[in-house]
Structures are given as C-alpha cells and as structure tokens.
PDB file of C-alpha atoms in Angstrom:
ATOM      1  CA  MET A1189      97.666 105.185 113.803  1.00 41.00           C
ATOM      2  CA  SER A1190      97.284 104.579 117.544  1.00 48.00           C
ATOM      3  CA  ILE A1191      94.438 106.267 119.401  1.00 53.00           C
ATOM      4  CA  SER A1192      95.460 108.690 122.143  1.00 61.00           C
ATOM      5  CA  ARG A1193      93.602 107.825 125.327  1.00 66.00           C
ATOM      6  CA  ARG A1194      93.045 110.442 128.008  1.00 72.00           C
ATOM      7  CA  ALA A1195      92.678 110.380 131.754  1.00 68.00           C
ATOM      8  CA  THR A1196      89.182 109.978 133.133  1.00 70.00           C
ATOM      9  CA  ASP A1197      87.097 113.122 133.499  1.00 78.00           C
ATOM     10  CA  ALA A1198      83.758 113.947 135.130  1.00 81.00           C
ATOM     11  CA  PHE A1199      81.820 112.471 132.198  1.00 87.00           C
ATOM     12  CA  ALA A1200      83.720 109.166 132.356  1.00 84.00           C
ATOM     13  CA  LEU A1201      83.187 109.013 136.119  1.00 84.00           C
ATOM     14  CA  GLN A1202      79.436 109.491 135.713  1.00 90.00           C
ATOM     15  CA  VAL A1203      79.243 106.800 133.018  1.00 91.00           C
ATOM     16  CA  MET A1204      81.336 104.390 135.130  1.00 88.00           C
ATOM     17  CA  LEU A1205      79.080 105.054 138.106  1.00 90.00           C
ATOM     18  CA  GLY A1206      76.091 104.025 136.001  1.00 92.00           C
ATOM     19  CA  LEU A1207      77.828 100.920 134.658  1.00 92.00           C
ATOM     20  CA  CYS A1208      78.932  99.804 138.111  1.00 91.00           C
ATOM     21  CA  LEU A1209      75.387 100.236 139.416  1.00 93.00           C
ATOM     22  CA  ILE A1210      74.110  98.033 136.583  1.00 94.00           C
ATOM     23  CA  TRP A1211      76.780  95.372 137.115  1.00 92.00           C
ATOM     24  CA  GLY A1212      76.450  95.498 140.899  1.00 90.00           C
ATOM     25  CA  VAL A1213      72.690  94.911 140.951  1.00 93.00           C
ATOM     26  CA  GLN A1214      72.940  92.041 138.458  1.00 93.00           C
ATOM     27  CA  GLN A1215      73.571  89.279 141.026  1.00 92.00           C
ATOM     28  CA  VAL A1216      70.712  90.518 143.202  1.00 94.00           C
ATOM     29  CA  ILE A1217      68.275  90.434 140.285  1.00 95.00           C
ATOM     30  CA  ILE A1218      69.304  86.874 139.407  1.00 95.00           C
ATOM     31  CA  LYS A1219      68.579  85.749 142.970  1.00 94.00           C
ATOM     32  CA  ILE A1220      65.224  87.565 143.087  1.00 95.00           C
ATOM     33  CA  ALA A1221      64.074  85.868 139.869  1.00 95.00           C
ATOM     34  CA  ALA A1222      65.510  82.430 140.747  1.00 93.00           C
ATOM     35  CA  PRO A1223      62.210  81.034 142.148  1.00 93.00           C
ATOM     36  CA  ASP A1224      60.555  81.740 138.779  1.00 94.00           C
ATOM     37  CA  ILE A1225      63.370  80.915 136.375  1.00 94.00           C
ATOM     38  CA  ALA A1226      66.513  78.897 137.100  1.00 93.00           C
ATOM     39  CA  PRO A1227      69.695  81.015 137.144  1.00 93.00           C
ATOM     40  CA  VAL A1228      71.246  78.893 134.374  1.00 94.00           C
ATOM     41  CA  MET A1229      68.205  79.560 132.189  1.00 94.00           C
ATOM     42  CA  GLN A1230      68.455  83.261 132.992  1.00 94.00           C
ATOM     43  CA  ALA A1231      72.084  83.224 131.841  1.00 94.00           C
ATOM     44  CA  ALA A1232      71.209  81.305 128.662  1.00 95.00           C
ATOM     45  CA  ALA A1233      68.299  83.590 127.787  1.00 94.00           C
ATOM     46  CA  ARG A1234      70.263  86.793 128.377  1.00 95.00           C
ATOM     47  CA  SER A1235      73.130  85.506 126.232  1.00 95.00           C
ATOM     48  CA  GLY A1236      70.733  84.537 123.435  1.00 96.00           C
ATOM     49  CA  ILE A1237      69.023  87.936 123.405  1.00 96.00           C
ATOM     50  CA  SER A1238      72.326  89.802 123.448  1.00 96.00           C
ATOM     51  CA  ALA A1239      73.860  87.546 120.771  1.00 96.00           C
ATOM     52  CA  LEU A1240      70.966  88.365 118.434  1.00 96.00           C
ATOM     53  CA  LEU A1241      71.398  92.104 118.978  1.00 96.00           C
ATOM     54  CA  VAL A1242      75.181  92.030 118.619  1.00 95.00           C
ATOM     55  CA  GLY A1243      74.848  89.869 115.491  1.00 95.00           C
ATOM     56  CA  LEU A1244      72.542  92.473 113.945  1.00 96.00           C
ATOM     57  CA  LEU A1245      75.047  95.167 114.893  1.00 94.00           C
ATOM     58  CA  ILE A1246      77.824  93.268 113.100  1.00 95.00           C
ATOM     59  CA  CYS A1247      75.606  92.951 110.008  1.00 95.00           C
ATOM     60  CA  TRP A1248      75.274  96.733 110.054  1.00 93.00           C
ATOM     61  CA  LYS A1249      78.873  97.699 110.842  1.00 90.00           C
ATOM     62  CA  GLY A1250      80.705  94.698 109.362  1.00 88.00           C
ATOM     63  CA  GLY A1251      83.117  92.188 110.861  1.00 87.00           C
ATOM     64  CA  TRP A1252      81.919  88.795 109.663  1.00 94.00           C
ATOM     65  CA  ASN A1253      84.862  88.642 107.225  1.00 93.00           C
ATOM     66  CA  GLN A1254      87.217  87.993 110.151  1.00 92.00           C
ATOM     67  CA  VAL A1255      85.439  84.825 111.263  1.00 93.00           C
ATOM     68  CA  PRO A1256      87.746  82.415 109.311  1.00 93.00           C
ATOM     69  CA  ALA A1257      90.795  83.778 111.151  1.00 91.00           C
ATOM     70  CA  THR A1258      89.258  84.056 114.626  1.00 93.00           C
ATOM     71  CA  TRP A1259      86.712  81.256 115.091  1.00 94.00           C
ATOM     72  CA  ARG A1260      89.044  78.961 117.064  1.00 94.00           C
ATOM     73  CA  GLY A1261      89.837  81.609 119.640  1.00 93.00           C
ATOM     74  CA  GLY A1262      86.184  82.602 119.584  1.00 94.00           C
ATOM     75  CA  LEU A1263      85.021  79.093 120.459  1.00 96.00           C
ATOM     76  CA  LEU A1264      87.474  78.899 123.357  1.00 96.00           C
ATOM     77  CA  ALA A1265      86.605  82.368 124.670  1.00 94.00           C
ATOM     78  CA  GLY A1266      82.899  81.596 124.316  1.00 95.00           C
ATOM     79  CA  SER A1267      83.242  78.313 126.178  1.00 96.00           C
ATOM     80  CA  LEU A1268      85.014  80.044 129.053  1.00 96.00           C
ATOM     81  CA  PHE A1269      82.379  82.788 129.059  1.00 94.00           C
ATOM     82  CA  GLY A1270      79.633  80.173 129.333  1.00 95.00           C
ATOM     83  CA  LEU A1271      81.564  78.406 132.092  1.00 96.00           C
ATOM     84  CA  GLU A1272      81.828  81.678 133.997  1.00 95.00           C
ATOM     85  CA  PHE A1273      78.061  82.166 133.998  1.00 95.00           C
ATOM     86  CA  PHE A1274      77.464  78.510 134.854  1.00 96.00           C
ATOM     87  CA  PHE A1275      79.543  78.972 138.009  1.00 96.00           C
ATOM     88  CA  ILE A1276      77.766  82.262 138.786  1.00 95.00           C
ATOM     89  CA  SER A1277      74.360  80.637 138.330  1.00 94.00           C
ATOM     90  CA  GLU A1278      75.164  77.608 140.477  1.00 94.00           C
ATOM     91  CA  GLY A1279      76.990  79.672 143.068  1.00 94.00           C
ATOM     92  CA  LEU A1280      74.123  82.101 143.589  1.00 94.00           C
ATOM     93  CA  GLN A1281      71.935  79.191 144.656  1.00 93.00           C
ATOM     94  CA  LEU A1282      74.319  78.491 147.532  1.00 92.00           C
ATOM     95  CA  THR A1283      75.904  81.767 148.572  1.00 90.00           C
ATOM     96  CA  SER A1284      74.844  85.397 148.857  1.00 90.00           C
ATOM     97  CA  ALA A1285      74.849  87.983 146.076  1.00 92.00           C
ATOM     98  CA  ALA A1286      77.274  90.035 148.183  1.00 89.00           C
ATOM     99  CA  HIS A1287      79.801  87.192 148.339  1.00 90.00           C
ATOM    100  CA  MET A1288      79.428  86.441 144.623  1.00 92.00           C
ATOM    101  CA  SER A1289      79.983  90.102 143.726  1.00 89.00           C
ATOM    102  CA  VAL A1290      83.335  90.171 145.506  1.00 89.00           C
ATOM    103  CA  PHE A1291      84.674  86.756 144.506  1.00 90.00           C
ATOM    104  CA  LEU A1292      83.666  87.176 140.856  1.00 91.00           C
ATOM    105  CA  TYR A1293      85.802  90.297 140.669  1.00 87.00           C
ATOM    106  CA  THR A1294      88.950  88.357 141.471  1.00 86.00           C
ATOM    107  CA  ALA A1295      89.078  87.933 137.665  1.00 86.00           C
ATOM    108  CA  PRO A1296      91.801  90.611 137.163  1.00 81.00           C
ATOM    109  CA  ILE A1297      94.080  88.613 139.457  1.00 83.00           C
ATOM    110  CA  PHE A1298      93.825  85.517 137.278  1.00 87.00           C
ATOM    111  CA  THR A1299      94.095  87.606 134.116  1.00 83.00           C
ATOM    112  CA  ALA A1300      97.344  89.138 135.351  1.00 81.00           C
ATOM    113  CA  LEU A1301      98.770  85.722 136.256  1.00 83.00           C
ATOM    114  CA  GLY A1302      97.809  84.283 132.870  1.00 84.00           C
ATOM    115  CA  ILE A1303      99.220  87.182 130.872  1.00 79.00           C
ATOM    116  CA  ASN A1304     102.383  87.149 132.989  1.00 77.00           C
ATOM    117  CA  TRP A1305     102.906  83.536 131.871  1.00 78.00           C
ATOM    118  CA  LEU A1306     101.745  84.005 128.272  1.00 74.00           C
ATOM    119  CA  LEU A1307     103.280  87.374 127.375  1.00 70.00           C
ATOM    120  CA  PRO A1308     106.847  87.939 128.672  1.00 68.00           C
ATOM    121  CA  SER A1309     106.592  91.614 127.732  1.00 64.00           C
ATOM    122  CA  GLU A1310     103.906  92.102 130.385  1.00 65.00           C
ATOM    123  CA  ARG A1311     105.607  90.650 133.439  1.00 74.00           C
ATOM    124  CA  LEU A1312     104.057  91.511 136.780  1.00 75.00           C
ATOM    125  CA  ARG A1313     105.678  94.329 138.763  1.00 79.00           C
ATOM    126  CA  PRO A1314     106.393  94.123 142.519  1.00 81.00           C
ATOM    127  CA  LEU A1315     103.289  96.146 143.422  1.00 79.00           C
ATOM    128  CA  GLN A1316     101.152  93.772 141.357  1.00 79.00           C
ATOM    129  CA  TRP A1317     102.627  90.726 143.100  1.00 84.00           C
ATOM    130  CA  LEU A1318     101.804  92.430 146.396  1.00 85.00           C
ATOM    131  CA  GLY A1319      98.249  92.873 145.137  1.00 82.00           C
ATOM    132  CA  ILE A1320      97.976  89.182 144.274  1.00 84.00           C
ATOM    133  CA  PHE A1321      99.263  88.266 147.733  1.00 87.00           C
ATOM    134  CA  LEU A1322      96.724  90.602 149.382  1.00 86.00           C
ATOM    135  CA  ALA A1323      93.879  89.214 147.288  1.00 84.00           C
ATOM    136  CA  PHE A1324      94.614  85.609 148.183  1.00 85.00           C
ATOM    137  CA  ILE A1325      95.013  86.525 151.845  1.00 87.00           C
ATOM    138  CA  GLY A1326      91.593  88.154 151.619  1.00 84.00           C
ATOM    139  CA  ILE A1327      90.087  85.058 150.012  1.00 82.00           C
ATOM    140  CA  ALA A1328      91.577  82.820 152.694  1.00 80.00           C
ATOM    141  CA  PHE A1329      90.295  85.126 155.435  1.00 77.00           C
ATOM    142  CA  SER A1330      86.796  85.190 153.916  1.00 74.00           C
ATOM    143  CA  PHE A1331      86.762  81.391 153.718  1.00 70.00           C
ATOM    144  CA  ALA A1332      87.833  81.106 157.336  1.00 62.00           C
ATOM    145  CA  GLY A1333      84.198  81.256 158.470  1.00 51.00           C
ATOM    146  CA  GLY A1334      84.219  81.817 162.187  1.00 45.00           C
ATOM    147  CA  MET A1335      86.707  80.909 164.873  1.00 40.00           C
ATOM    148  CA  SER A1336      85.884  77.221 164.550  1.00 41.00           C
ATOM    149  CA  PHE A1337      84.975  74.776 161.794  1.00 45.00           C
ATOM    150  CA  ALA A1338      81.534  74.375 163.365  1.00 49.00           C
ATOM    151  CA  ASP A1339      80.729  77.984 162.425  1.00 51.00           C
ATOM    152  CA  MET A1340      81.283  77.364 158.721  1.00 58.00           C
ATOM    153  CA  ASP A1341      78.361  77.109 156.322  1.00 72.00           C
ATOM    154  CA  ARG A1342      79.444  74.436 153.841  1.00 80.00           C
ATOM    155  CA  ASN A1343      76.873  75.439 151.238  1.00 85.00           C
ATOM    156  CA  MET A1344      78.029  79.040 151.358  1.00 86.00           C
ATOM    157  CA  LEU A1345      81.670  77.956 151.137  1.00 87.00           C
ATOM    158  CA  LEU A1346      80.852  75.919 148.033  1.00 92.00           C
ATOM    159  CA  GLY A1347      78.990  78.883 146.551  1.00 92.00           C
ATOM    160  CA  ASP A1348      81.950  81.143 147.316  1.00 91.00           C
ATOM    161  CA  ALA A1349      84.236  78.622 145.612  1.00 93.00           C
ATOM    162  CA  TYR A1350      81.986  78.776 142.541  1.00 96.00           C
ATOM    163  CA  GLY A1351      82.410  82.552 142.647  1.00 94.00           C
ATOM    164  CA  ILE A1352      86.182  82.220 142.527  1.00 93.00           C
ATOM    165  CA  LEU A1353      85.922  79.651 139.713  1.00 96.00           C
ATOM    166  CA  ALA A1354      83.748  82.155 137.831  1.00 95.00           C
ATOM    167  CA  GLY A1355      86.453  84.766 138.355  1.00 93.00           C
ATOM    168  CA  MET A1356      89.052  82.314 137.047  1.00 93.00           C
ATOM    169  CA  ALA A1357      86.935  81.610 133.945  1.00 95.00           C
ATOM    170  CA  TRP A1358      86.475  85.342 133.356  1.00 91.00           C
ATOM    171  CA  GLY A1359      90.200  85.931 133.761  1.00 89.00           C
ATOM    172  CA  ALA A1360      91.006  83.050 131.392  1.00 92.00           C
ATOM    173  CA  THR A1361      88.590  84.511 128.823  1.00 91.00           C
ATOM    174  CA  THR A1362      90.521  87.782 128.874  1.00 86.00           C
ATOM    175  CA  VAL A1363      93.821  85.936 128.471  1.00 88.00           C
ATOM    176  CA  VAL A1364      92.458  84.027 125.449  1.00 91.00           C
ATOM    177  CA  VAL A1365      91.287  87.271 123.853  1.00 87.00           C
ATOM    178  CA  ARG A1366      94.632  88.956 124.476  1.00 82.00           C
ATOM    179  CA  GLY A1367      96.691  85.984 123.318  1.00 83.00           C
ATOM    180  CA  SER A1368      94.772  85.076 120.151  1.00 86.00           C
ATOM    181  CA  ARG A1369      93.721  86.765 116.921  1.00 89.00           C
ATOM    182  CA  LEU A1370      90.675  88.035 118.759  1.00 88.00           C
ATOM    183  CA  SER A1371      92.887  90.862 120.005  1.00 82.00           C
ATOM    184  CA  GLU A1372      92.806  92.276 116.470  1.00 85.00           C
ATOM    185  CA  ALA A1373      89.143  91.510 115.763  1.00 88.00           C
ATOM    186  CA  PRO A1374      86.285  94.010 116.163  1.00 90.00           C
ATOM    187  CA  VAL A1375      84.973  94.200 119.701  1.00 89.00           C
ATOM    188  CA  THR A1376      81.488  93.284 118.478  1.00 92.00           C
ATOM    189  CA  LEU A1377      82.729  90.023 116.946  1.00 94.00           C
ATOM    190  CA  THR A1378      84.624  89.057 120.112  1.00 92.00           C
ATOM    191  CA  LEU A1379      81.531  89.759 122.191  1.00 93.00           C
ATOM    192  CA  PHE A1380      79.330  87.807 119.758  1.00 96.00           C
ATOM    193  CA  TYR A1381      81.522  84.703 120.069  1.00 95.00           C
ATOM    194  CA  GLN A1382      81.194  84.791 123.847  1.00 94.00           C
ATOM    195  CA  LEU A1383      77.459  85.338 123.803  1.00 96.00           C
ATOM    196  CA  ILE A1384      76.485  82.766 121.157  1.00 96.00           C
ATOM    197  CA  VAL A1385      78.755  79.974 122.402  1.00 96.00           C
ATOM    198  CA  GLY A1386      77.745  80.743 125.982  1.00 95.00           C
ATOM    199  CA  PHE A1387      74.069  80.630 124.974  1.00 96.00           C
ATOM    200  CA  VAL A1388      74.374  77.187 123.360  1.00 96.00           C
ATOM    201  CA  GLY A1389      76.499  75.754 126.171  1.00 95.00           C
ATOM    202  CA  LEU A1390      74.269  77.053 128.963  1.00 95.00           C
ATOM    203  CA  LEU A1391      71.153  75.826 127.168  1.00 94.00           C
ATOM    204  CA  VAL A1392      72.666  72.333 126.914  1.00 94.00           C
ATOM    205  CA  ILE A1393      73.549  72.398 130.620  1.00 93.00           C
ATOM    206  CA  ALA A1394      70.045  73.560 131.519  1.00 92.00           C
ATOM    207  CA  ALA A1395      68.515  70.747 129.459  1.00 92.00           C
ATOM    208  CA  ALA A1396      70.846  68.101 130.877  1.00 92.00           C
ATOM    209  CA  SER A1397      70.202  69.172 134.467  1.00 88.00           C
ATOM    210  CA  GLY A1398      66.443  69.528 134.078  1.00 87.00           C
ATOM    211  CA  GLN A1399      66.534  73.254 134.788  1.00 87.00           C
ATOM    212  CA  ILE A1400      65.185  74.076 131.337  1.00 88.00           C
ATOM    213  CA  SER A1401      61.707  73.286 132.622  1.00 84.00           C
ATOM    214  CA  HIS A1402      62.096  75.582 135.632  1.00 83.00           C
ATOM    215  CA  ILE A1403      60.441  78.572 133.963  1.00 87.00           C
ATOM    216  CA  SER A1404      57.411  80.583 135.043  1.00 88.00           C
ATOM    217  CA  LEU A1405      56.791  83.604 132.846  1.00 88.00           C
ATOM    218  CA  THR A1406      56.068  85.960 135.705  1.00 93.00           C
ATOM    219  CA  THR A1407      56.677  89.689 135.557  1.00 94.00           C
ATOM    220  CA  VAL A1408      59.793  89.265 137.701  1.00 94.00           C
ATOM    221  CA  ALA A1409      61.238  86.519 135.480  1.00 93.00           C
ATOM    222  CA  VAL A1410      60.639  88.392 132.221  1.00 94.00           C
ATOM    223  CA  ALA A1411      61.946  91.666 133.660  1.00 95.00           C
ATOM    224  CA  SER A1412      65.087  89.930 134.946  1.00 95.00           C
ATOM    225  CA  VAL A1413      65.912  88.308 131.601  1.00 95.00           C
ATOM    226  CA  LEU A1414      65.206  91.481 129.619  1.00 96.00           C
ATOM    227  CA  PHE A1415      67.289  93.612 131.981  1.00 96.00           C
ATOM    228  CA  GLN A1416      70.214  91.215 131.785  1.00 95.00           C
ATOM    229  CA  GLY A1417      69.945  90.708 128.030  1.00 95.00           C
ATOM    230  CA  LEU A1418      69.290  94.281 126.907  1.00 96.00           C
ATOM    231  CA  VAL A1419      70.889  96.429 129.587  1.00 95.00           C
ATOM    232  CA  VAL A1420      73.732  94.320 130.995  1.00 94.00           C
ATOM    233  CA  SER A1421      74.995  92.044 128.214  1.00 92.00           C
ATOM    234  CA  PHE A1422      74.296  94.398 125.292  1.00 93.00           C
ATOM    235  CA  PHE A1423      74.168  98.065 126.291  1.00 94.00           C
ATOM    236  CA  SER A1424      76.599  98.136 129.234  1.00 93.00           C
ATOM    237  CA  TYR A1425      79.250  95.957 127.565  1.00 88.00           C
ATOM    238  CA  LEU A1426      79.280  98.119 124.430  1.00 89.00           C
ATOM    239  CA  VAL A1427      79.508 101.300 126.525  1.00 90.00           C
ATOM    240  CA  TRP A1428      82.401  99.756 128.471  1.00 86.00           C
ATOM    241  CA  PHE A1429      84.300  98.951 125.286  1.00 83.00           C
ATOM    242  CA  TRP A1430      83.566 102.481 124.021  1.00 84.00           C
ATOM    243  CA  LEU A1431      85.129 103.916 127.181  1.00 84.00           C
ATOM    244  CA  LEU A1432      88.198 101.674 126.821  1.00 76.00           C
ATOM    245  CA  LYS A1433      88.853 103.156 123.385  1.00 76.00           C
ATOM    246  CA  ARG A1434      88.839 106.723 124.727  1.00 80.00           C
ATOM    247  CA  TYR A1435      90.175 106.604 128.267  1.00 80.00           C
ATOM    248  CA  LEU A1436      93.161 105.046 130.027  1.00 70.00           C
ATOM    249  CA  ALA A1437      92.309 101.493 131.055  1.00 67.00           C
ATOM    250  CA  SER A1438      94.172 101.818 134.371  1.00 62.00           C
ATOM    251  CA  ASN A1439      91.987 104.782 135.368  1.00 66.00           C
ATOM    252  CA  LEU A1440      88.785 102.988 134.407  1.00 72.00           C
ATOM    253  CA  ALA A1441      89.892  99.882 136.287  1.00 70.00           C
ATOM    254  CA  VAL A1442      89.989 101.831 139.546  1.00 70.00           C
ATOM    255  CA  PHE A1443      86.404 103.030 139.108  1.00 76.00           C
ATOM    256  CA  SER A1444      85.207  99.567 138.060  1.00 77.00           C
ATOM    257  CA  PHE A1445      85.931  98.342 141.594  1.00 77.00           C
ATOM    258  CA  MET A1446      82.802 100.172 142.684  1.00 83.00           C
ATOM    259  CA  THR A1447      80.904  97.209 141.211  1.00 87.00           C
ATOM    260  CA  PRO A1448      81.497  94.705 144.045  1.00 87.00           C
ATOM    261  CA  LEU A1449      80.842  97.485 146.548  1.00 85.00           C
ATOM    262  CA  PHE A1450      77.471  98.136 144.933  1.00 89.00           C
ATOM    263  CA  GLY A1451      76.874  94.365 144.784  1.00 89.00           C
ATOM    264  CA  VAL A1452      77.448  94.025 148.514  1.00 88.00           C
ATOM    265  CA  THR A1453      75.297  97.090 149.245  1.00 89.00           C
ATOM    266  CA  PHE A1454      72.371  95.876 147.135  1.00 91.00           C
ATOM    267  CA  GLY A1455      72.660  92.400 148.659  1.00 91.00           C
ATOM    268  CA  VAL A1456      72.376  93.811 152.161  1.00 89.00           C
ATOM    269  CA  LEU A1457      69.666  96.409 151.449  1.00 90.00           C
ATOM    270  CA  VAL A1458      67.470  94.444 149.018  1.00 92.00           C
ATOM    271  CA  LEU A1459      67.994  90.810 150.065  1.00 91.00           C
ATOM    272  CA  HIS A1460      68.860  91.548 153.713  1.00 91.00           C
ATOM    273  CA  GLU A1461      71.990  89.406 153.473  1.00 88.00           C
ATOM    274  CA  PRO A1462      74.121  89.300 156.621  1.00 85.00           C
ATOM    275  CA  LEU A1463      77.790  90.253 156.532  1.00 81.00           C
ATOM    276  CA  SER A1464      80.311  88.592 158.823  1.00 81.00           C
ATOM    277  CA  ILE A1465      83.341  90.525 160.004  1.00 84.00           C
ATOM    278  CA  ASN A1466      85.712  88.014 158.408  1.00 82.00           C
ATOM    279  CA  PHE A1467      84.041  88.534 155.024  1.00 84.00           C
ATOM    280  CA  VAL A1468      84.216  92.331 155.325  1.00 85.00           C
ATOM    281  CA  VAL A1469      87.923  92.255 156.193  1.00 85.00           C
ATOM    282  CA  GLY A1470      88.634  89.670 153.512  1.00 85.00           C
ATOM    283  CA  ALA A1471      86.691  91.656 150.899  1.00 84.00           C
ATOM    284  CA  ILE A1472      88.700  94.793 151.688  1.00 87.00           C
ATOM    285  CA  CYS A1473      91.940  92.850 151.165  1.00 86.00           C
ATOM    286  CA  VAL A1474      90.632  91.416 147.883  1.00 85.00           C
ATOM    287  CA  LEU A1475      89.594  94.827 146.561  1.00 83.00           C
ATOM    288  CA  LEU A1476      92.920  96.394 147.550  1.00 85.00           C
ATOM    289  CA  GLY A1477      94.758  93.545 145.869  1.00 82.00           C
ATOM    290  CA  ILE A1478      92.748  93.891 142.669  1.00 78.00           C
ATOM    291  CA  THR A1479      93.436  97.638 142.663  1.00 78.00           C
ATOM    292  CA  PHE A1480      97.191  97.040 142.924  1.00 79.00           C
ATOM    293  CA  VAL A1481      97.079  94.509 140.090  1.00 77.00           C
ATOM    294  CA  SER A1482      94.781  96.235 137.609  1.00 71.00           C
ATOM    295  CA  ALA A1483      95.688  99.859 138.279  1.00 69.00           C
ATOM    296  CA  GLU A1484      99.351  99.471 139.225  1.00 69.00           C
ATOM    297  CA  GLN A1485     100.521 102.485 137.225  1.00 70.00           C
ATOM    298  CA  TRP A1486      97.750 104.677 138.623  1.00 67.00           C
ATOM    299  CA  VAL A1487      98.517 103.581 142.189  1.00 69.00           C
ATOM    300  CA  ARG A1488     102.256 104.145 141.651  1.00 70.00           C
ATOM    301  CA  ARG A1489     101.666 107.696 140.366  1.00 72.00           C
ATOM    302  CA  LYS A1490      99.421 108.504 143.309  1.00 67.00           C
ATOM    303  CA  VAL A1491     101.962 107.165 145.817  1.00 66.00           C
ATOM    304  CA  ARG A1492     104.780 109.152 144.216  1.00 70.00           C
ATOM    305  CA  ALA A1493     102.663 112.301 144.211  1.00 69.00           C
ATOM    306  CA  LEU A1494     101.822 111.764 147.879  1.00 66.00           C
ATOM    307  CA  LEU A1495     105.442 111.189 148.853  1.00 66.00           C
ATOM    308  CA  GLY A1496     106.551 114.132 146.729  1.00 65.00           C
ATOM    309  CA  SER A1497     104.165 116.463 148.502  1.00 55.00           C
TER     310      SER A1497
END
C-alpha cells in the first residue's frame, strides 16, 4: 500500500529550517578545523562514526538480509559518495565555503540529467530544461572571474571546479540509488553502504596522500568530527529521510535550497569571505535553475495560481 504524502506544514518548515542550518554550516566548520585535521580525514572520521551508528540501527531494526541483492549497487553508490566528499575536502582547501555551498548543490541538476537518460518514464519537462540552462549559465558567470583573465584566482577556480565535481558525484549517487535495487532497500542500508565504503575509500586516500598524519586532537578538531559524524551524517540524514516519507518531495526540495544560502551567509559572517558580484549573480541563476529542476511541479502550480488570480 502506497503512503500518502502531504504538503509541507509549519512543523515541516521548522524541521527543514533546522536541517538547512546544519547542512549550511558544515562547510564552514570543515574549514575552521582544517589547520588541526585535514579535510579528507574529517570526512573519513565522520563517515566511520556514522557508519557504526547506522550499522547498530540496522541490527536493531533489521535490513541485513537484503545485502546479497543490493551489495553491487551499494559499492557503486558508496564509491561515488566517497568521491563526493573527496572533492569537497580538496575543494575547500582552495575555494571559499560560500562557493562550495553553492556549487555542491548543483547535484539535482546532474541527478535530473542522469535519470532523464536512465528512466524514460521520467523525462525532463520544458521548465526543467530551462532550469538546467539557467544553472549552467550561472556556473559560467560565476567562473568568469572579473572583466579580464588577470582578475581570476586560479586556485579558487580549481576549488570551484571541485565543488561542481562533488555535485556531479552526489547527483550520480542518487541516480545509482534510483536505478538499482537500492531503491527497494531500507533507507538505513542504503545510507550504511555510502558511509562505510566512503570511510574506507577516504581513509585510503588520506594514507596515500600523507594527510592521515595531519591530525591534532584539539577541541576544535574533535568538535568538528563529532558534529559532522553525529549531527550531520547520522541525525540530519535520518530526519531528512523521515520527512521524505511523510511530505511531498517537491515541497521539501524548495525549502532545501535554503542550505546554500545559509552556507554563503555563514561563510561571510564567520570566515569573512568576500563575495564578488559575478558570483552573487551566478549563484542566483544556479539556485533558480535548481528550483525549476527539483520542484518543477511546485513551481508550475504556483505560476498557474498566480496567472489565475
């Protein structure tokens, strides 16, 4: 029997506000703790902590019996998840948290393109194609730097590119989940695959690059890892999946776009990151494009209601 999902209410809005605050501050916390613990090691540690907790949750609620049918998709999704956080970790060493927050959230664009190719029943609608066009225009505008090539910061451009690659990896992870047997597996098992494979992969990368030794157990480092492992990767992800089971995904998608806005705000207020006009304009185009892609039905209803009035 299918579950009837309802439109978002005041409670859902309050919960989404809290989740977006958590997700938005995440990049800032990684940068603050980077001098004490390498970002790749932060990502590995948070994934390991969360994998342990989710594994215990599966032992309690069940789900291990589906491993034989889902492990291949799980390995692929986990590898992409680890790749996403590798790009985030490397990118944050070159670009600002504000830039990373916006470019990471291009993920829905790549998800929509992948699903459009993989699942003919979910072809993109004209408004979604418009959203994709707007998003890529925004990316191009953000990458434009200043009025001349001399104004461009090559390190920041590379970091921004890592942000987009992270968004691509995140989008590809969603496509793998939707297009494999993971779509029928318990949410906890799908999340466990991503966390445990990501943990192993990131730990290997940290060891190979020498970053595994870049650890100082300061208060900031420990607090960062615990916040990411307990609050972000475990608590917030499970709350998000709980919301998706009860509310319309298109409505939640609109509110989730507060995350990059919070990310930019925290980056400016906490890290004193500068914002160029080209990035602001480009970010607005990206966010509008993502809204058209992820919440197409919601946008269409609002437009019709506006025209009808």
